[in-house]
Amino acid sequence: MTTRMRRFGLYALLALVGVTMVGPLYWLFTSSLKQSGDIYTFPPVWWPGDLRWGNYAEAWRAAPFGQFYLNSLITTGSGALLEVANAVLTAYAFVFLRFPAKRVLFAALLGALMVPGHVTLLANYLTVADLGWINTYQGIVIPGAASAFGAFLLRQHMLTIPIEIIEAARADGAGHLRILFRVVLPLSRPMLITVAIVSLVSKWNDFIWPLIVTNTETMRTLPVGLLMLKDADGYVNWGSVMAATVFVVLPVLAVFFVAQRQIVAGLTQGAVKG
Amino acid sequence: MSDPTVAGRGRPVPTAGDTARRSVARTRRGRRLREYALFLAFVAPNFLLIGVFSYWPVVYNAYLSLTEWDMIAPVKRFVGLDNYVDLFTGNEFVDVLGTTAYFMVGVVGGSLVLGLAVAVLLNQRLRGRGLVRTMVFAPHVLSGAAIGLAWLFIFDPNYGLSRFLFELVGATSPAWLTDSDWALPAIMIVYLWKNVGFCAIVYLAGLQNLPRDLYESAALDGAGAWRIFRRITLPLLSPVTFFLVVTTIISSFQAFDVIAVMTDGGPGGATTILSWYVYDKGFIAFQAGPAAAGAVVMFAILLAVTLLQTRYLERKVHYR
């Protein structure tokens, strides 16, 4: 009896946790489909009586969301590509190539992890301005194209590749580039995907840097574009504002449900096995 | 020895007249130099970027903190430590530090306690826990700007879910974001919601890594569940806790997007934490000096926290 009650209690708790975490997202999605009559009523309407897809069209027109989408795709894609390339090359060099003072360089690489983004904001803005990159794609992308954590994760992974495999490839006359692309990268695939997805997600969500470094509507990325729906007296048309929010959230949610394992692995790396 | 190219590292000693061996030595040296060059070519882009956009800004920012500058004038006026003196003698910045501390303790403490509770729950053999685990972690990967908007609507005192929940228990919903007593708690709720899943997942991994035999022997000794939790689980999880404390402190220090969408640091500075202050002083008020000084203070705090972590982790490795 008591164990049964205990189990019931646990399930109730589990449901409560699930509802609390998903509730706001449910509210976001359903509100994005509500008529304004359903939005401005109390008590709240849990399911829109009449789905209003027009909110999406309205949001799309309220600001140049097509342009925002394009900007986000370009900066996220190229930024993640560069970051992963840097991670791969750096990791390979540190594991498979000789160089004096490797330890010092490695420490310098990890040291970059200790510099928080907000501290570099002002100085990086000035550097980018000096380069003439304000309001450009390279201005958004390049400062975030370095990889310290990704390079570290990949290095840790590459260290586990048996040396015999590399030596066999070398005996067959393979050069370093060949070994990198034909042997090391295929063997590092799970970690490579992890690094890539985490990079994509964080760049897609990046807010403060694109906010600072762009100054015209046509260069805004999606998260920054959301701010443009704000009137002088706050946000007005909640239906279309929620629809616009869905534009931003949906791709990441989709990636998350497909690649959950990879994302969790990337974000929690180093936590438990220390 | 992680270096697989180490084979043949011994330096050959050429004997007089042994030209064959000498040329082998020469090609070996050539190969080594080519490897050095390749190493440099591989790491150069990354290190260049890190140098320009991570290390240099720290130096440049420190210099800016010693100047008075409106971000436009061609000349930066050197004022020494004046900016720091101003920060710590005026009320504004001290208030900002207080708000930051309140925010940080609330978010870090709340995420850890709730995260652990959720992790313990998810560690039970229950149907549907996989689904809930996914649900719990999802908010963590979403754009802060977007979820800030979603919550803005929830906190609407007239039409929002908040009013519904408060009236459910017979209370009146506060005006949240326009009330200076409630605005910061509102922001904290959003960040808590975003962070709990992360802490829960990390704790869950920690729980699943704990040695079973310890629990079995403790149960044999007749220890109760709560006692086992306090005496065994919590201490064994302490490295995980420490990791989470550090990472959540760092991320809560960088909290920005939700504030930008929901409150702009207001009302009346109620939600101005350090990160917002740096942005506001630099990019709204165009006062590079105070903004940079604020960033230096932030850097100092975070550096202390991170160094503490490295220290601790090294010690932990030592014990093994």
PDB file of N, CA and C in Angstrom, chain B residues 139-175:
ATOM      1  N   PRO B 139      14.473  23.458 -22.719  1.00  0.00           N
ATOM      2  CA  PRO B 139      14.593  24.921 -22.613  1.00  0.00           C
ATOM      3  C   PRO B 139      16.046  25.405 -22.634  1.00  0.00           C
ATOM      4  N   HIS B 140      16.946  24.538 -22.206  1.00  0.00           N
ATOM      5  CA  HIS B 140      18.333  24.963 -22.108  1.00  0.00           C
ATOM      6  C   HIS B 140      18.950  25.301 -23.463  1.00  0.00           C
ATOM      7  N   VAL B 141      18.465  24.660 -24.522  1.00  0.00           N
ATOM      8  CA  VAL B 141      19.093  24.884 -25.828  1.00  0.00           C
ATOM      9  C   VAL B 141      18.404  25.990 -26.634  1.00  0.00           C
ATOM     10  N   LEU B 142      17.349  26.564 -26.076  1.00  0.00           N
ATOM     11  CA  LEU B 142      16.603  27.549 -26.850  1.00  0.00           C
ATOM     12  C   LEU B 142      17.150  28.965 -26.646  1.00  0.00           C
ATOM     13  N   SER B 143      16.896  29.784 -27.657  1.00  0.00           N
ATOM     14  CA  SER B 143      17.346  31.168 -27.635  1.00  0.00           C
ATOM     15  C   SER B 143      16.757  31.921 -26.437  1.00  0.00           C
ATOM     16  N   GLY B 144      17.614  32.570 -25.673  1.00  0.00           N
ATOM     17  CA  GLY B 144      17.165  33.341 -24.514  1.00  0.00           C
ATOM     18  C   GLY B 144      16.223  34.462 -24.928  1.00  0.00           C
ATOM     19  N   ALA B 145      16.495  35.064 -26.080  1.00  0.00           N
ATOM     20  CA  ALA B 145      15.632  36.148 -26.550  1.00  0.00           C
ATOM     21  C   ALA B 145      14.221  35.617 -26.799  1.00  0.00           C
ATOM     22  N   ALA B 146      14.143  34.444 -27.412  1.00  0.00           N
ATOM     23  CA  ALA B 146      12.836  33.883 -27.725  1.00  0.00           C
ATOM     24  C   ALA B 146      12.090  33.472 -26.463  1.00  0.00           C
ATOM     25  N   ILE B 147      12.762  32.769 -25.557  1.00  0.00           N
ATOM     26  CA  ILE B 147      12.023  32.349 -24.367  1.00  0.00           C
ATOM     27  C   ILE B 147      11.702  33.546 -23.479  1.00  0.00           C
ATOM     28  N   GLY B 148      12.521  34.578 -23.550  1.00  0.00           N
ATOM     29  CA  GLY B 148      12.194  35.809 -22.832  1.00  0.00           C
ATOM     30  C   GLY B 148      10.851  36.350 -23.306  1.00  0.00           C
ATOM     31  N   LEU B 149      10.647  36.336 -24.618  1.00  0.00           N
ATOM     32  CA  LEU B 149       9.379  36.807 -25.178  1.00  0.00           C
ATOM     33  C   LEU B 149       8.214  35.940 -24.724  1.00  0.00           C
ATOM     34  N   ALA B 150       8.420  34.616 -24.790  1.00  0.00           N
ATOM     35  CA  ALA B 150       7.344  33.716 -24.391  1.00  0.00           C
ATOM     36  C   ALA B 150       6.938  33.994 -22.941  1.00  0.00           C
ATOM     37  N   TRP B 151       7.919  34.202 -22.090  1.00  0.00           N
ATOM     38  CA  TRP B 151       7.616  34.443 -20.673  1.00  0.00           C
ATOM     39  C   TRP B 151       7.041  35.829 -20.432  1.00  0.00           C
ATOM     40  N   LEU B 152       7.401  36.758 -21.278  1.00  0.00           N
ATOM     41  CA  LEU B 152       6.839  38.097 -21.158  1.00  0.00           C
ATOM     42  C   LEU B 152       5.312  38.012 -21.241  1.00  0.00           C
ATOM     43  N   PHE B 153       4.872  37.181 -22.164  1.00  0.00           N
ATOM     44  CA  PHE B 153       3.434  37.002 -22.335  1.00  0.00           C
ATOM     45  C   PHE B 153       2.832  36.268 -21.135  1.00  0.00           C
ATOM     46  N   ILE B 154       3.574  35.275 -20.622  1.00  0.00           N
ATOM     47  CA  ILE B 154       3.086  34.536 -19.458  1.00  0.00           C
ATOM     48  C   ILE B 154       2.944  35.452 -18.236  1.00  0.00           C
ATOM     49  N   PHE B 155       3.877  36.389 -18.113  1.00  0.00           N
ATOM     50  CA  PHE B 155       3.860  37.281 -16.949  1.00  0.00           C
ATOM     51  C   PHE B 155       2.877  38.439 -17.107  1.00  0.00           C
ATOM     52  N   ASP B 156       2.227  38.551 -18.240  1.00  0.00           N
ATOM     53  CA  ASP B 156       1.275  39.639 -18.426  1.00  0.00           C
ATOM     54  C   ASP B 156       0.200  39.572 -17.337  1.00  0.00           C
ATOM     55  N   PRO B 157       0.090  40.633 -16.532  1.00  0.00           N
ATOM     56  CA  PRO B 157      -0.793  40.555 -15.356  1.00  0.00           C
ATOM     57  C   PRO B 157      -2.278  40.514 -15.715  1.00  0.00           C
ATOM     58  N   ASN B 158      -2.620  40.838 -16.965  1.00  0.00           N
ATOM     59  CA  ASN B 158      -4.033  40.817 -17.341  1.00  0.00           C
ATOM     60  C   ASN B 158      -4.461  39.537 -18.036  1.00  0.00           C
ATOM     61  N   TYR B 159      -3.630  39.097 -18.994  1.00  0.00           N
ATOM     62  CA  TYR B 159      -4.035  37.959 -19.821  1.00  0.00           C
ATOM     63  C   TYR B 159      -3.117  36.756 -19.641  1.00  0.00           C
ATOM     64  N   GLY B 160      -2.092  36.905 -18.830  1.00  0.00           N
ATOM     65  CA  GLY B 160      -1.070  35.870 -18.783  1.00  0.00           C
ATOM     66  C   GLY B 160      -1.454  34.669 -17.930  1.00  0.00           C
ATOM     67  N   LEU B 161      -0.687  33.587 -18.102  1.00  0.00           N
ATOM     68  CA  LEU B 161      -0.866  32.402 -17.274  1.00  0.00           C
ATOM     69  C   LEU B 161      -0.644  32.732 -15.807  1.00  0.00           C
ATOM     70  N   SER B 162       0.239  33.689 -15.575  1.00  0.00           N
ATOM     71  CA  SER B 162       0.547  34.081 -14.203  1.00  0.00           C
ATOM     72  C   SER B 162      -0.721  34.455 -13.441  1.00  0.00           C
ATOM     73  N   ARG B 163      -1.567  35.289 -14.074  1.00  0.00           N
ATOM     74  CA  ARG B 163      -2.792  35.714 -13.400  1.00  0.00           C
ATOM     75  C   ARG B 163      -3.662  34.501 -13.072  1.00  0.00           C
ATOM     76  N   PHE B 164      -3.718  33.574 -14.037  1.00  0.00           N
ATOM     77  CA  PHE B 164      -4.520  32.371 -13.835  1.00  0.00           C
ATOM     78  C   PHE B 164      -4.026  31.588 -12.621  1.00  0.00           C
ATOM     79  N   LEU B 165      -2.705  31.372 -12.567  1.00  0.00           N
ATOM     80  CA  LEU B 165      -2.144  30.570 -11.471  1.00  0.00           C
ATOM     81  C   LEU B 165      -2.345  31.258 -10.129  1.00  0.00           C
ATOM     82  N   PHE B 166      -2.178  32.570 -10.099  1.00  0.00           N
ATOM     83  CA  PHE B 166      -2.350  33.272  -8.830  1.00  0.00           C
ATOM     84  C   PHE B 166      -3.810  33.218  -8.377  1.00  0.00           C
ATOM     85  N   GLU B 167      -4.715  33.398  -9.340  1.00  0.00           N
ATOM     86  CA  GLU B 167      -6.124  33.388  -8.947  1.00  0.00           C
ATOM     87  C   GLU B 167      -6.596  32.000  -8.526  1.00  0.00           C
ATOM     88  N   LEU B 168      -5.883  31.012  -9.042  1.00  0.00           N
ATOM     89  CA  LEU B 168      -6.183  29.630  -8.674  1.00  0.00           C
ATOM     90  C   LEU B 168      -6.044  29.440  -7.165  1.00  0.00           C
ATOM     91  N   VAL B 169      -5.037  30.118  -6.579  1.00  0.00           N
ATOM     92  CA  VAL B 169      -4.846  29.991  -5.130  1.00  0.00           C
ATOM     93  C   VAL B 169      -5.407  31.216  -4.401  1.00  0.00           C
ATOM     94  N   GLY B 170      -6.230  31.976  -5.097  1.00  0.00           N
ATOM     95  CA  GLY B 170      -6.909  33.083  -4.447  1.00  0.00           C
ATOM     96  C   GLY B 170      -6.044  34.304  -4.202  1.00  0.00           C
ATOM     97  N   ALA B 171      -5.013  34.485  -5.003  1.00  0.00           N
ATOM     98  CA  ALA B 171      -4.154  35.658  -4.848  1.00  0.00           C
ATOM     99  C   ALA B 171      -4.217  36.503  -6.116  1.00  0.00           C
ATOM    100  N   THR B 172      -3.630  37.671  -6.059  1.00  0.00           N
ATOM    101  CA  THR B 172      -3.591  38.531  -7.235  1.00  0.00           C
ATOM    102  C   THR B 172      -2.183  38.499  -7.816  1.00  0.00           C
ATOM    103  N   SER B 173      -2.092  38.341  -9.126  1.00  0.00           N
ATOM    104  CA  SER B 173      -0.777  38.314  -9.750  1.00  0.00           C
ATOM    105  C   SER B 173      -0.096  39.668  -9.609  1.00  0.00           C
ATOM    106  N   PRO B 174       1.160  39.682  -9.245  1.00  0.00           N
ATOM    107  CA  PRO B 174       1.876  40.961  -9.219  1.00  0.00           C
ATOM    108  C   PRO B 174       2.033  41.489 -10.635  1.00  0.00           C
ATOM    109  N   ALA B 175       2.374  42.749 -10.736  1.00  0.00           N
ATOM    110  CA  ALA B 175       2.550  43.350 -12.055  1.00  0.00           C
ATOM    111  C   ALA B 175       3.938  42.995 -12.614  1.00  0.00           C
TER     112      ALA B 175
END
